[in-house]
JSON list of C-alpha atoms and ligand atoms in Angstrom, two decimals:
[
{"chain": "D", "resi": 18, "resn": "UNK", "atom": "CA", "xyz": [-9.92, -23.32, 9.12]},
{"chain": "D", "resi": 19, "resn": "UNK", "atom": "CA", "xyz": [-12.69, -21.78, 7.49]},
{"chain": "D", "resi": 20, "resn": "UNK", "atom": "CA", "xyz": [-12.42, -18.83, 4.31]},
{"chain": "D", "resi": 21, "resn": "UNK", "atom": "CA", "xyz": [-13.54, -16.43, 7.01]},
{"chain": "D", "resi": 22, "resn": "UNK", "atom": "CA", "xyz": [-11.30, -17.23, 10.05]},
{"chain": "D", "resi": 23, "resn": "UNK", "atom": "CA", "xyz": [-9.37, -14.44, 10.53]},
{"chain": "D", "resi": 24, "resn": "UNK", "atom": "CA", "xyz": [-6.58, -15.65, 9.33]},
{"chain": "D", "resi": 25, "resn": "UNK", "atom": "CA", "xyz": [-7.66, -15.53, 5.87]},
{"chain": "D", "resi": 26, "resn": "UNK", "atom": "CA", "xyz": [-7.92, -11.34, 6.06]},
{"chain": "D", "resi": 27, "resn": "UNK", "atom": "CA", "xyz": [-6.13, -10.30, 2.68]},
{"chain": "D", "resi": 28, "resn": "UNK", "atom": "CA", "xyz": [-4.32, -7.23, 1.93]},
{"chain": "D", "resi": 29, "resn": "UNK", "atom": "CA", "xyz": [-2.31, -5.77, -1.14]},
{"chain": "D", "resi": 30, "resn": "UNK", "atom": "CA", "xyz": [1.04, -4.00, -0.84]},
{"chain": "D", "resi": 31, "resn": "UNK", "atom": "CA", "xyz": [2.35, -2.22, -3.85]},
{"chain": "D", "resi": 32, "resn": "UNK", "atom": "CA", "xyz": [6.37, -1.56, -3.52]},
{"chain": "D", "resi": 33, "resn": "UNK", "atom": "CA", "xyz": [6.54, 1.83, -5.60]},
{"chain": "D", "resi": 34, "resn": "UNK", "atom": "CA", "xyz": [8.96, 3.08, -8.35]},
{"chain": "D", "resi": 35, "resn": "UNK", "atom": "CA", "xyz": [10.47, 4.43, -5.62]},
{"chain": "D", "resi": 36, "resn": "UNK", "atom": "CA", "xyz": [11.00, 1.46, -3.28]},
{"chain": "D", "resi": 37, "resn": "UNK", "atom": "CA", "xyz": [12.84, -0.48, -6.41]},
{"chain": "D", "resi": 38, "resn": "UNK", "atom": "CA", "xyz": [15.13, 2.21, -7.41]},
{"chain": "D", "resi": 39, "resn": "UNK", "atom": "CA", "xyz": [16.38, 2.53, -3.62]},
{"chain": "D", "resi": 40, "resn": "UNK", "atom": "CA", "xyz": [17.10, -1.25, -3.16]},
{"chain": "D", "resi": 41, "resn": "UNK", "atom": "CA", "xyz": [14.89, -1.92, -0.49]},
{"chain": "D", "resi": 42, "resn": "UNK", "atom": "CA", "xyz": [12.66, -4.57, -1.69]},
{"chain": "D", "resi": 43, "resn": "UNK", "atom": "CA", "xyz": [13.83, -6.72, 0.34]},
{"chain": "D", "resi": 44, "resn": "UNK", "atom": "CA", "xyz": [14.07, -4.97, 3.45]},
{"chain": "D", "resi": 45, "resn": "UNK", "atom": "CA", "xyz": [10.13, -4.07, 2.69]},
{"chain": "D", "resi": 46, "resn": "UNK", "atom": "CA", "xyz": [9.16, -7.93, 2.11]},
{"chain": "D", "resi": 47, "resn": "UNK", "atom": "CA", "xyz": [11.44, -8.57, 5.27]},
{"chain": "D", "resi": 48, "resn": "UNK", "atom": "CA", "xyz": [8.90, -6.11, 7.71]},
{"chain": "D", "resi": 49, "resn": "UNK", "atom": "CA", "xyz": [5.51, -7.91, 6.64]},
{"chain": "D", "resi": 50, "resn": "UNK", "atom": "CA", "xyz": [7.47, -11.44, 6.65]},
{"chain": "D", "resi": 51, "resn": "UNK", "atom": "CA", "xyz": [8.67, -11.10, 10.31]},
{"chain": "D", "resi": 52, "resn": "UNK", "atom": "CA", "xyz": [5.64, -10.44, 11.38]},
{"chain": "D", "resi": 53, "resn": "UNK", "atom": "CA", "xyz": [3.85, -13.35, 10.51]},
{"chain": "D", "resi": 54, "resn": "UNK", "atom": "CA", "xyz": [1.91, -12.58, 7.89]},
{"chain": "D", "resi": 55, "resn": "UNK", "atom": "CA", "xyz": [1.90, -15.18, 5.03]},
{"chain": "D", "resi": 56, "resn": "UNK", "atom": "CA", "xyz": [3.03, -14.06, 1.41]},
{"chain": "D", "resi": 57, "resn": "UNK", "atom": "CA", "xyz": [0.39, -16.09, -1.29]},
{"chain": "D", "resi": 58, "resn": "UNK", "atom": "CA", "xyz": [1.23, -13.83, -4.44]},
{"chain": "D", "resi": 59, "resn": "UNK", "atom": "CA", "xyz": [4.20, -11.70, -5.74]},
{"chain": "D", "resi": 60, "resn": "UNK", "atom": "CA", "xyz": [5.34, -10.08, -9.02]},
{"chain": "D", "resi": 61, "resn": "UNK", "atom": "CA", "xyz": [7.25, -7.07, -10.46]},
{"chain": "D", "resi": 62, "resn": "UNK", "atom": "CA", "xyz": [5.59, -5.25, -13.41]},
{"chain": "D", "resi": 63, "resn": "UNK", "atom": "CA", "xyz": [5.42, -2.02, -15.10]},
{"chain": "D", "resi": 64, "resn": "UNK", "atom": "CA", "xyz": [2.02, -0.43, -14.21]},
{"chain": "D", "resi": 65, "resn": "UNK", "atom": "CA", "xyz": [0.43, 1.28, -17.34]},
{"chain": "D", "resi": 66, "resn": "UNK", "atom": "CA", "xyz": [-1.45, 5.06, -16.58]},
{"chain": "D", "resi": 67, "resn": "UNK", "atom": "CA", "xyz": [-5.12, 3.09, -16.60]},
{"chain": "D", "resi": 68, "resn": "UNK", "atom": "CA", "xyz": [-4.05, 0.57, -13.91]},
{"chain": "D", "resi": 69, "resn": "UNK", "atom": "CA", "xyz": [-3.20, 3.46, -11.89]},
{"chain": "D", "resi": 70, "resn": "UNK", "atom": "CA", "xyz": [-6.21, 5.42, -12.66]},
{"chain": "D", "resi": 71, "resn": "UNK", "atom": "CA", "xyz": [-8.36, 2.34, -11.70]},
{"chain": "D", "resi": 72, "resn": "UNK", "atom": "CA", "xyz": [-6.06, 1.39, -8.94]},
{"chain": "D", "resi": 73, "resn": "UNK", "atom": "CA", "xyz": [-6.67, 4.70, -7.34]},
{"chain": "D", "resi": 74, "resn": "UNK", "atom": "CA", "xyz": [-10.62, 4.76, -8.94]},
{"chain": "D", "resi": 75, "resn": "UNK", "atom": "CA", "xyz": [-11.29, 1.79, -6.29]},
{"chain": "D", "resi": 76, "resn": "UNK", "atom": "CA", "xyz": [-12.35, 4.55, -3.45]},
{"chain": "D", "resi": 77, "resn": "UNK", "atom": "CA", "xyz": [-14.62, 6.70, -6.09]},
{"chain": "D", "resi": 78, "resn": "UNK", "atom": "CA", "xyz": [-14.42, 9.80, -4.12]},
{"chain": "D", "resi": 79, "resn": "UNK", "atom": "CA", "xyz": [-10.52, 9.74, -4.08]},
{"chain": "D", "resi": 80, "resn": "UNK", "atom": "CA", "xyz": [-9.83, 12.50, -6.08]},
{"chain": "D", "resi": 81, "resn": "UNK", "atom": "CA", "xyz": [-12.38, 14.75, -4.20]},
{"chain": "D", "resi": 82, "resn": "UNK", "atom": "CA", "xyz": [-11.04, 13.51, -0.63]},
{"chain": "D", "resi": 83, "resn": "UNK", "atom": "CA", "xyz": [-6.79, 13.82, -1.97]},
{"chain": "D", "resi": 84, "resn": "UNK", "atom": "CA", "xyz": [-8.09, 17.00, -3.42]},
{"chain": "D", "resi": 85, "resn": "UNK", "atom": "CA", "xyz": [-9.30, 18.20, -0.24]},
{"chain": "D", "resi": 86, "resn": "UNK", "atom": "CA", "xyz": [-6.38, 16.86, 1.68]},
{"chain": "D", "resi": 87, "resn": "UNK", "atom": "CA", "xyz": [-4.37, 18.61, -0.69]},
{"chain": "D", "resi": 88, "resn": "UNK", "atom": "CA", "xyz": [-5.56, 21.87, -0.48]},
{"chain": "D", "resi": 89, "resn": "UNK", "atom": "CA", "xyz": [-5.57, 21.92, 3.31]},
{"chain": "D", "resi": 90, "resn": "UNK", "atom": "CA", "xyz": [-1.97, 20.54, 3.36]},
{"chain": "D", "resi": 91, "resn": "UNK", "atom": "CA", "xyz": [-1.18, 23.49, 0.75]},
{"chain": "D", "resi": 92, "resn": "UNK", "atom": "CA", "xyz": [-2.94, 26.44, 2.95]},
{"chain": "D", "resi": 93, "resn": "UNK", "atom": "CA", "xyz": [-0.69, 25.00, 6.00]},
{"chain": "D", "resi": 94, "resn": "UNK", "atom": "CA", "xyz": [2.39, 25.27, 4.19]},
{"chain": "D", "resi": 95, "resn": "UNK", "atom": "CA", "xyz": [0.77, 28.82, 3.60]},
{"chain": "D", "resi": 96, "resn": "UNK", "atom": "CA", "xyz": [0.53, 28.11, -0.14]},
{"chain": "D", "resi": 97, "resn": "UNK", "atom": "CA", "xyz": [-2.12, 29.01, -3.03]},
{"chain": "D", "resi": 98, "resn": "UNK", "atom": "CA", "xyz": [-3.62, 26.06, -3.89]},
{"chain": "D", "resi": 99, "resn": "UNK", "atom": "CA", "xyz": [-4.05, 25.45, -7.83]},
{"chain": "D", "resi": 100, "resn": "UNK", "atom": "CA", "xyz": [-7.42, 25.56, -7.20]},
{"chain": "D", "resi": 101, "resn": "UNK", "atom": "CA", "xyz": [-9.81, 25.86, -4.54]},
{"chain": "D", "resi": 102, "resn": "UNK", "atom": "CA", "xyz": [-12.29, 22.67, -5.93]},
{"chain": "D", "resi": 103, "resn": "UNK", "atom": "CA", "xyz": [-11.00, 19.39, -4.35]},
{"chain": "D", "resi": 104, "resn": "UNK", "atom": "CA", "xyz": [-11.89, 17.45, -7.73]},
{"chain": "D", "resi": 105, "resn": "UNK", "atom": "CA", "xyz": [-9.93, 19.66, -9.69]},
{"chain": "D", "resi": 106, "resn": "UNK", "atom": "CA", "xyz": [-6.78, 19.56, -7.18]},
{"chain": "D", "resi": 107, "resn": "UNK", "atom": "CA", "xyz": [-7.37, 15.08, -6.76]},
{"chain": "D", "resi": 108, "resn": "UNK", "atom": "CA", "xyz": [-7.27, 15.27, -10.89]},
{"chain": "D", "resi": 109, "resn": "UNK", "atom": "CA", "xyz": [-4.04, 16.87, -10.51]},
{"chain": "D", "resi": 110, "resn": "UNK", "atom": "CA", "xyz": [-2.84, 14.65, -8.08]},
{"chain": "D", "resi": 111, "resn": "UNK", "atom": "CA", "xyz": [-4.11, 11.74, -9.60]},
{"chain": "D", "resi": 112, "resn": "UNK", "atom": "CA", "xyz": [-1.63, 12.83, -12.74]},
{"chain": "D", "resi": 113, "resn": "UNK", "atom": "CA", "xyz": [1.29, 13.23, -10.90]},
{"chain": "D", "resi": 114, "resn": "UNK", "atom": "CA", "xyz": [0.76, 10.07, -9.12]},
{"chain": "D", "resi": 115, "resn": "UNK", "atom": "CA", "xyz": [0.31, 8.44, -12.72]},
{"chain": "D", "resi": 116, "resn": "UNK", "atom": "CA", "xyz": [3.46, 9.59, -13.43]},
{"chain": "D", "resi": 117, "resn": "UNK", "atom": "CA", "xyz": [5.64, 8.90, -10.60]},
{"chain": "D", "resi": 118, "resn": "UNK", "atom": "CA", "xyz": [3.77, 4.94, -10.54]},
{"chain": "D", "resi": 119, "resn": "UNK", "atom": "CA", "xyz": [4.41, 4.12, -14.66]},
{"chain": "D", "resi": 120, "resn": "UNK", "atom": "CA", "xyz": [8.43, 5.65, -14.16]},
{"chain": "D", "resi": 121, "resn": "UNK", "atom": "CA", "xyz": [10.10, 1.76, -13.41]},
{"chain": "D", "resi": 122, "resn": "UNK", "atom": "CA", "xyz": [8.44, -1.47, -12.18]},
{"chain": "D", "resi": 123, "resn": "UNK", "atom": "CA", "xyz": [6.81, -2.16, -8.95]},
{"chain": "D", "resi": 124, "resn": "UNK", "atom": "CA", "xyz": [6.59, -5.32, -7.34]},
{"chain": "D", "resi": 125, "resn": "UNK", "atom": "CA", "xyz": [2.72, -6.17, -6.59]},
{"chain": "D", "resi": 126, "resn": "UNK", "atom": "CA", "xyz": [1.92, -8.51, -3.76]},
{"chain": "D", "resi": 127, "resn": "UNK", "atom": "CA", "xyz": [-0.33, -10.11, -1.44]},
{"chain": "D", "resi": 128, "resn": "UNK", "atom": "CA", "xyz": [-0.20, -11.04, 1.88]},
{"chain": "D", "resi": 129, "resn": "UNK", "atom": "CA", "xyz": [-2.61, -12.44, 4.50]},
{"chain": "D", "resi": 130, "resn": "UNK", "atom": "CA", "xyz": [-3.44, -12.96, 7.99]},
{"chain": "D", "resi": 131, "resn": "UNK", "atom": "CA", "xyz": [-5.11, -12.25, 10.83]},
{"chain": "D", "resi": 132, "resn": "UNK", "atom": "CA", "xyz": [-5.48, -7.94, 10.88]},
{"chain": "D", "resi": 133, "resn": "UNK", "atom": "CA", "xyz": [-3.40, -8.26, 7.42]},
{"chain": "D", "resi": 134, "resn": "UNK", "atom": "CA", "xyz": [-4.72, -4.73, 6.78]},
{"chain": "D", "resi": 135, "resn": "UNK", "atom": "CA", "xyz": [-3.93, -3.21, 10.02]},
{"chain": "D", "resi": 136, "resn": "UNK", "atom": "CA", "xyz": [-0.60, -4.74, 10.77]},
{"chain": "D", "resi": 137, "resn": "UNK", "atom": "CA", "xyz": [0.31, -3.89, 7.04]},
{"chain": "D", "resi": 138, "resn": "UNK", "atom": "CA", "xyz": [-0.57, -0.21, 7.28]},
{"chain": "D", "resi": 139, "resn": "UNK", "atom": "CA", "xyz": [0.93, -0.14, 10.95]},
{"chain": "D", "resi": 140, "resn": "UNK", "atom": "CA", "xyz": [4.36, -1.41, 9.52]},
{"chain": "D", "resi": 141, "resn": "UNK", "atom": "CA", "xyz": [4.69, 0.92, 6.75]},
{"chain": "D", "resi": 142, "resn": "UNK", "atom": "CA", "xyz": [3.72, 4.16, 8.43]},
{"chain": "D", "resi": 143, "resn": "UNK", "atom": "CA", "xyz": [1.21, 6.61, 7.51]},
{"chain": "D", "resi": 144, "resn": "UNK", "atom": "CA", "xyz": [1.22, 8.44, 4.09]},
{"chain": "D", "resi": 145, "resn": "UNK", "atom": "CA", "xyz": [3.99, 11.70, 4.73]},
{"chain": "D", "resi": 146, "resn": "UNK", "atom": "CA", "xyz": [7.31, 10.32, 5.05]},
{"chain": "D", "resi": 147, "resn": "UNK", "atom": "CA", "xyz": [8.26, 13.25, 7.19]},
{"chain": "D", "resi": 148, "resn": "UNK", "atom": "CA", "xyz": [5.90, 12.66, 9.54]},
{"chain": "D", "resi": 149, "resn": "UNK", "atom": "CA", "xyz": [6.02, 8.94, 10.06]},
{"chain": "D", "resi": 150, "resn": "UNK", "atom": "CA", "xyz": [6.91, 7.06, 12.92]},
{"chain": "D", "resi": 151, "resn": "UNK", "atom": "CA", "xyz": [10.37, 5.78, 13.38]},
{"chain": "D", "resi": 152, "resn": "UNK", "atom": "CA", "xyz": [10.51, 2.15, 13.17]},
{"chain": "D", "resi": 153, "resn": "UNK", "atom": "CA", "xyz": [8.19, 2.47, 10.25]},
{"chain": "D", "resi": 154, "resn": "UNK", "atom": "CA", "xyz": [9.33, 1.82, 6.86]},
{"chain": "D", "resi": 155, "resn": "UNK", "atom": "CA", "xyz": [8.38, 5.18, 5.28]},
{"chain": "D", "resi": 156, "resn": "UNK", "atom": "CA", "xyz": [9.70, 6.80, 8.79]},
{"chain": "D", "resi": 157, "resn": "UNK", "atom": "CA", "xyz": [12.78, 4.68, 8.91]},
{"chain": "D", "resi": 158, "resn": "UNK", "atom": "CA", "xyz": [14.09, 4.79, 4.91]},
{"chain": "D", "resi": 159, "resn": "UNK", "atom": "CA", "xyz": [12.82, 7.96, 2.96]},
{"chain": "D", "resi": 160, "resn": "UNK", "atom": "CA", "xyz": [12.19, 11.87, 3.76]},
{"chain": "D", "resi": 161, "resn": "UNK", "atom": "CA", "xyz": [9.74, 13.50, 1.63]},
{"chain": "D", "resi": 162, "resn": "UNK", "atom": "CA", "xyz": [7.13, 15.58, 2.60]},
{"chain": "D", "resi": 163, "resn": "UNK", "atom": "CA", "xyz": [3.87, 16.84, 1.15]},
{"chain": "D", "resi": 164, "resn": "UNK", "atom": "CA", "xyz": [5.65, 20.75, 1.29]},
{"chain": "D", "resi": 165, "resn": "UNK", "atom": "CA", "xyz": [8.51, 19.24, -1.14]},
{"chain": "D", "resi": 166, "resn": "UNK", "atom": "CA", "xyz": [6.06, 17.48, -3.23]},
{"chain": "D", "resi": 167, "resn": "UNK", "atom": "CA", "xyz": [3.63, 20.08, -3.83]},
{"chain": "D", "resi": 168, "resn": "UNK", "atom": "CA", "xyz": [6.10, 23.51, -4.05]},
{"chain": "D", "resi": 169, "resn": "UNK", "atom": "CA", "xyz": [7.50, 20.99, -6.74]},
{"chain": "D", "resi": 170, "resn": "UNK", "atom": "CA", "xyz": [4.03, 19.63, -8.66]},
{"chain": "D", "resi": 171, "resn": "UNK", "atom": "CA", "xyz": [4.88, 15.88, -8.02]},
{"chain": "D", "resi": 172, "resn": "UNK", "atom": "CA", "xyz": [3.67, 13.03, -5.83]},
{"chain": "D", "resi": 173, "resn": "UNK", "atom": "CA", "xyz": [4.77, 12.05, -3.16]},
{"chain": "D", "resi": 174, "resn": "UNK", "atom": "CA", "xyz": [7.62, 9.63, -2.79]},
{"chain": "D", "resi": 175, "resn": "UNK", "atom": "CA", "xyz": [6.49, 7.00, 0.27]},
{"chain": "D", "resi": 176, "resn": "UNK", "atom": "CA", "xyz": [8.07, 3.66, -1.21]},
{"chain": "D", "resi": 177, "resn": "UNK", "atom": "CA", "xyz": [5.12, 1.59, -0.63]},
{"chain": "D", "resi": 178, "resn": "UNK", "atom": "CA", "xyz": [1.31, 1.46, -1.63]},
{"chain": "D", "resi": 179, "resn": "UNK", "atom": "CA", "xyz": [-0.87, -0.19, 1.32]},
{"chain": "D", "resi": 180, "resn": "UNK", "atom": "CA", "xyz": [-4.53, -1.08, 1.08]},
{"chain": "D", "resi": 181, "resn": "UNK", "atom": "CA", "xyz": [-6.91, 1.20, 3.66]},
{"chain": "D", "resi": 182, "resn": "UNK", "atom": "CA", "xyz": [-9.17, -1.19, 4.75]},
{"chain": "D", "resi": 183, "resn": "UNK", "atom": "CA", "xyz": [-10.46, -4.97, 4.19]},
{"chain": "D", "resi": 184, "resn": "UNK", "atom": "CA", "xyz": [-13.04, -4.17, 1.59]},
{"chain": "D", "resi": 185, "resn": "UNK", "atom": "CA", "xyz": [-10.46, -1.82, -0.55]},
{"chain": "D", "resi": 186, "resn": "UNK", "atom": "CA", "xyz": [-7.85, -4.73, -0.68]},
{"chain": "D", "resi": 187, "resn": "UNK", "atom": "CA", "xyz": [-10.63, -6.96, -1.88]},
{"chain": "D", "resi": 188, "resn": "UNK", "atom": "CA", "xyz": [-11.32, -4.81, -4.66]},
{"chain": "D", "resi": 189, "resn": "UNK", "atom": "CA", "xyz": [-7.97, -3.61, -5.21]},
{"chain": "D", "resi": 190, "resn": "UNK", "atom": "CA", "xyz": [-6.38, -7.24, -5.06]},
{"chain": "D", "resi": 191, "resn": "UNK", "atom": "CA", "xyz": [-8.02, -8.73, -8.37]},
{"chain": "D", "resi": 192, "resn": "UNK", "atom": "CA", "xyz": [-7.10, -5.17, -10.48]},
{"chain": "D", "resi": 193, "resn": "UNK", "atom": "CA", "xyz": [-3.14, -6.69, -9.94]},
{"chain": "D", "resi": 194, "resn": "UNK", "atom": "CA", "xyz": [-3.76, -10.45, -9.89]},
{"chain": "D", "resi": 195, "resn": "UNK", "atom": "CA", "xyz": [-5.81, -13.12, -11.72]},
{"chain": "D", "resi": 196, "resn": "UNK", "atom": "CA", "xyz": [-7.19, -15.84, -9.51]},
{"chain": "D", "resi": 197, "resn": "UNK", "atom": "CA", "xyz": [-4.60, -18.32, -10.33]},
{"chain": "D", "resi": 198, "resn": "UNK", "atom": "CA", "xyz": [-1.71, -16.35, -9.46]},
{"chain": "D", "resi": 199, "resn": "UNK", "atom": "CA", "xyz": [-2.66, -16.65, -5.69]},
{"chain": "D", "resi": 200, "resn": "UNK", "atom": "CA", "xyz": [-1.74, -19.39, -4.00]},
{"chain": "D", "resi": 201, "resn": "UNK", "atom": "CA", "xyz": [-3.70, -21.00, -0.99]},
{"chain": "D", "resi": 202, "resn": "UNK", "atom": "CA", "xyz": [-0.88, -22.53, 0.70]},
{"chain": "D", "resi": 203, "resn": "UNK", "atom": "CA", "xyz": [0.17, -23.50, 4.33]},
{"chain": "D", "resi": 204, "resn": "UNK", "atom": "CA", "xyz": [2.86, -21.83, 6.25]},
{"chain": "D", "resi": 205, "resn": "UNK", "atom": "CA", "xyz": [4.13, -24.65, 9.02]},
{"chain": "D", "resi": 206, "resn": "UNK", "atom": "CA", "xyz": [4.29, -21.47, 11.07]},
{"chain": "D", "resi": 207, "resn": "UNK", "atom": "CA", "xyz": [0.63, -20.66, 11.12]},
{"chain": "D", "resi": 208, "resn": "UNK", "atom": "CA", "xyz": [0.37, -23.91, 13.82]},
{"chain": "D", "resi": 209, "resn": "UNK", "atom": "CA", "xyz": [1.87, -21.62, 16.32]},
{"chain": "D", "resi": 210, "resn": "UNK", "atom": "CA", "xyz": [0.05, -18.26, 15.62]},
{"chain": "D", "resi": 211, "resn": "UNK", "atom": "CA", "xyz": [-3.16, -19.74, 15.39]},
{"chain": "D", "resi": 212, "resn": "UNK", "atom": "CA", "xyz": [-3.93, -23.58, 16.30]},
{"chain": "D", "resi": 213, "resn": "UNK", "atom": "CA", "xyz": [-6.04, -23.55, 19.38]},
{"chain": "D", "resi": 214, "resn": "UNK", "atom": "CA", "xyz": [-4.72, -26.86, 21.02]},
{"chain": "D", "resi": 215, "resn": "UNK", "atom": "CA", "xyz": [-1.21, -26.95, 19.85]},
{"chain": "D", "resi": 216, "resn": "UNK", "atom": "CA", "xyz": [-1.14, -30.46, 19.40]},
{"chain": "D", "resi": 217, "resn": "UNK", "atom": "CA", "xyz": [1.28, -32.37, 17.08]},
{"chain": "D", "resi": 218, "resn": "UNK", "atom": "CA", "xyz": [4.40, -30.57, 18.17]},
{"chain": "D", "resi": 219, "resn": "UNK", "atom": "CA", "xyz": [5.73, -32.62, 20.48]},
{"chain": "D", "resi": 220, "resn": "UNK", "atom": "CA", "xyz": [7.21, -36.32, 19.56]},
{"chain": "B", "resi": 316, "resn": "GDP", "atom": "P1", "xyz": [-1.92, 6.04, 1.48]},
{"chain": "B", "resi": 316, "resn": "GDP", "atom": "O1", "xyz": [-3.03, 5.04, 1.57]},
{"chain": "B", "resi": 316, "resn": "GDP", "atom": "O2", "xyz": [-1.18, 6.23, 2.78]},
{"chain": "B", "resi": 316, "resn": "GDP", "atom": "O3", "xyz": [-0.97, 5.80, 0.33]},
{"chain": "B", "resi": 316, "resn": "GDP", "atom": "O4", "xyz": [-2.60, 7.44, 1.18]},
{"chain": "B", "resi": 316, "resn": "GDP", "atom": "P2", "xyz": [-3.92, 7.79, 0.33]},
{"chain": "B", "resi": 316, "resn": "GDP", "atom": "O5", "xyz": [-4.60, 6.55, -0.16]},
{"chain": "B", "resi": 316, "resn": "GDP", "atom": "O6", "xyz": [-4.71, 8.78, 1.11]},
{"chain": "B", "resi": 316, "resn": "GDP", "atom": "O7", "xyz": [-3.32, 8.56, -0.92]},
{"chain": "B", "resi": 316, "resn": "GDP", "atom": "C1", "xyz": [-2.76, 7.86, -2.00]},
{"chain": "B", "resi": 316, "resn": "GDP", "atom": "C2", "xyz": [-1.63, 8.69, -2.56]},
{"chain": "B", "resi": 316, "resn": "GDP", "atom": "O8", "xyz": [-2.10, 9.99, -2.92]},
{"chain": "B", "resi": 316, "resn": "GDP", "atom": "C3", "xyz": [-0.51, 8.94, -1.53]},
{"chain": "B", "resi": 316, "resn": "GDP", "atom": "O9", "xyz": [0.43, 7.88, -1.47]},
{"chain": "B", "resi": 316, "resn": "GDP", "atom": "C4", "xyz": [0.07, 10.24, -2.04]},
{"chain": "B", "resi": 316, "resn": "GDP", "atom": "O10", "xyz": [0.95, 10.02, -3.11]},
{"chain": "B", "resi": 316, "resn": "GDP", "atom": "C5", "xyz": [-1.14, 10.98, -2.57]},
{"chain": "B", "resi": 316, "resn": "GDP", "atom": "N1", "xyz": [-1.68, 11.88, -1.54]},
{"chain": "B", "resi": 316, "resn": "GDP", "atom": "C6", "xyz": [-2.49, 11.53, -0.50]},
{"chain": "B", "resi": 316, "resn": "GDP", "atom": "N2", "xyz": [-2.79, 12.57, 0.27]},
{"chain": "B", "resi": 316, "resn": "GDP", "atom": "C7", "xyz": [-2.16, 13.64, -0.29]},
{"chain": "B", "resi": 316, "resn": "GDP", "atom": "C8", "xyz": [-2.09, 15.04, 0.06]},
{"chain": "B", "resi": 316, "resn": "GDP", "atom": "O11", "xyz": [-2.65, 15.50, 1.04]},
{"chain": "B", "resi": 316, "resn": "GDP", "atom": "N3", "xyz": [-1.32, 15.81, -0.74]},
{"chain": "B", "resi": 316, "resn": "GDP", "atom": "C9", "xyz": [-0.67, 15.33, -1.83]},
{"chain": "B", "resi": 316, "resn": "GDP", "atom": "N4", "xyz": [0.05, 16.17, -2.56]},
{"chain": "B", "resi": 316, "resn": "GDP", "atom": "N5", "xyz": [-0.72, 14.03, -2.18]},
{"chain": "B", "resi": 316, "resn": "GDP", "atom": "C10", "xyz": [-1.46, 13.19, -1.44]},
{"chain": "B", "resi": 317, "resn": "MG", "atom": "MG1", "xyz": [-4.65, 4.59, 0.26]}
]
């Protein structure tokens, strides 16, 4: 198959401080495993404040659009935002979320296949624990909510960092990993997910 079949899409999955100090990193691996996706690089490290700040610095609006965010999800909670300029509120946000991802290690991985992104992001819910689906990890194994985090100045605790689209996981992917610590492998599974004629199963 060729680098840009489908199945090749790549995506990065952060387990956060978070998702460590609850025991669920296996559980987490266990989702995006099951569903046929194909693991090709893993480790557990302790981020440092600039790999966070560049890890989030991949999007370079982020601060203004988690700013903005912010400040809305602050009115509805009928709040005073710290500010009403969405880079000043994303530089706040960007601290806190320094702080919460240096606390204890993380365990960095990739994963690939076809819709990696998608079906990664559709497994672990989106970003508000409160508000995620059930059968969703951040719906199914933590409860915070953007009210909580902000009446108490920290980020947001949602176990698991998900890329948001193709072209952020290929830029976010090489900030965690060096070349060599991916590994191009084949699953025996992938025969059955993707080989058109099926052949070579039978004896
Ligand atoms: P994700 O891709 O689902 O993790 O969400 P984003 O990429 O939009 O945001 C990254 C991180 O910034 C989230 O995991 C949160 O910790 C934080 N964040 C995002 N949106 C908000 C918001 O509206 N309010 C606050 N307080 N934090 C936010
Ligand atoms: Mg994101």
């Amino acid at each position: 198959m060729n680098m840009n079949h489908h199945s090749k899409e790549r995506t990065l999955v952060v387990i956060k401080p978070d998702g460590v100090q609850r025991s669920l990193i296996g559980e987490i691996i266990k989702r995006y495993e099951q569903s046929g996706l194909k693991m090709i690089a893993i480790k557990m490290l302790l981020p440092t404040e600039e790999m966070i700040e560049s890890h989030y610095s991949v999007d370079p609006d982020f601060k203004k659009k988690v700013g903005t965010k912010a400040i809305e999800s602050y009115k509805e909670a009928g709040d005073k935002p710290p500010s009403d300029d969405p880079e000043t509120v994303g530089e706040g946000v960007m601290n806190r979320l320094k702080n919460y991802m240096t606390c204890s290690p993380v365990v960095a991985m990739v994963w690939q296949g076809a819709h990696a992104v998608e079906l990664v992001r559709k497994a672990t819910g989106t970003t508000e624990p409160r508000t995620s689906d059930v059968g969703t990890i951040r719906g199914d194994y933590v409860l915070d909510s953007y009210s909580m985090a902000d009446s108490d100045g920290r980020a947001i605790r949602n176990l698991i960092h998900a890329s948001g689209n193709v072209e952020e996981a290929e830029k976010e992917i090489p900030l965690w990993f060096d070349k060599k610590e991916i590994i191009q492998y084949k699953l025996v599974q992938e025969t059955i997910l993707y080989d058109v004629n099926l052949d070579g199963l039978l004896e």
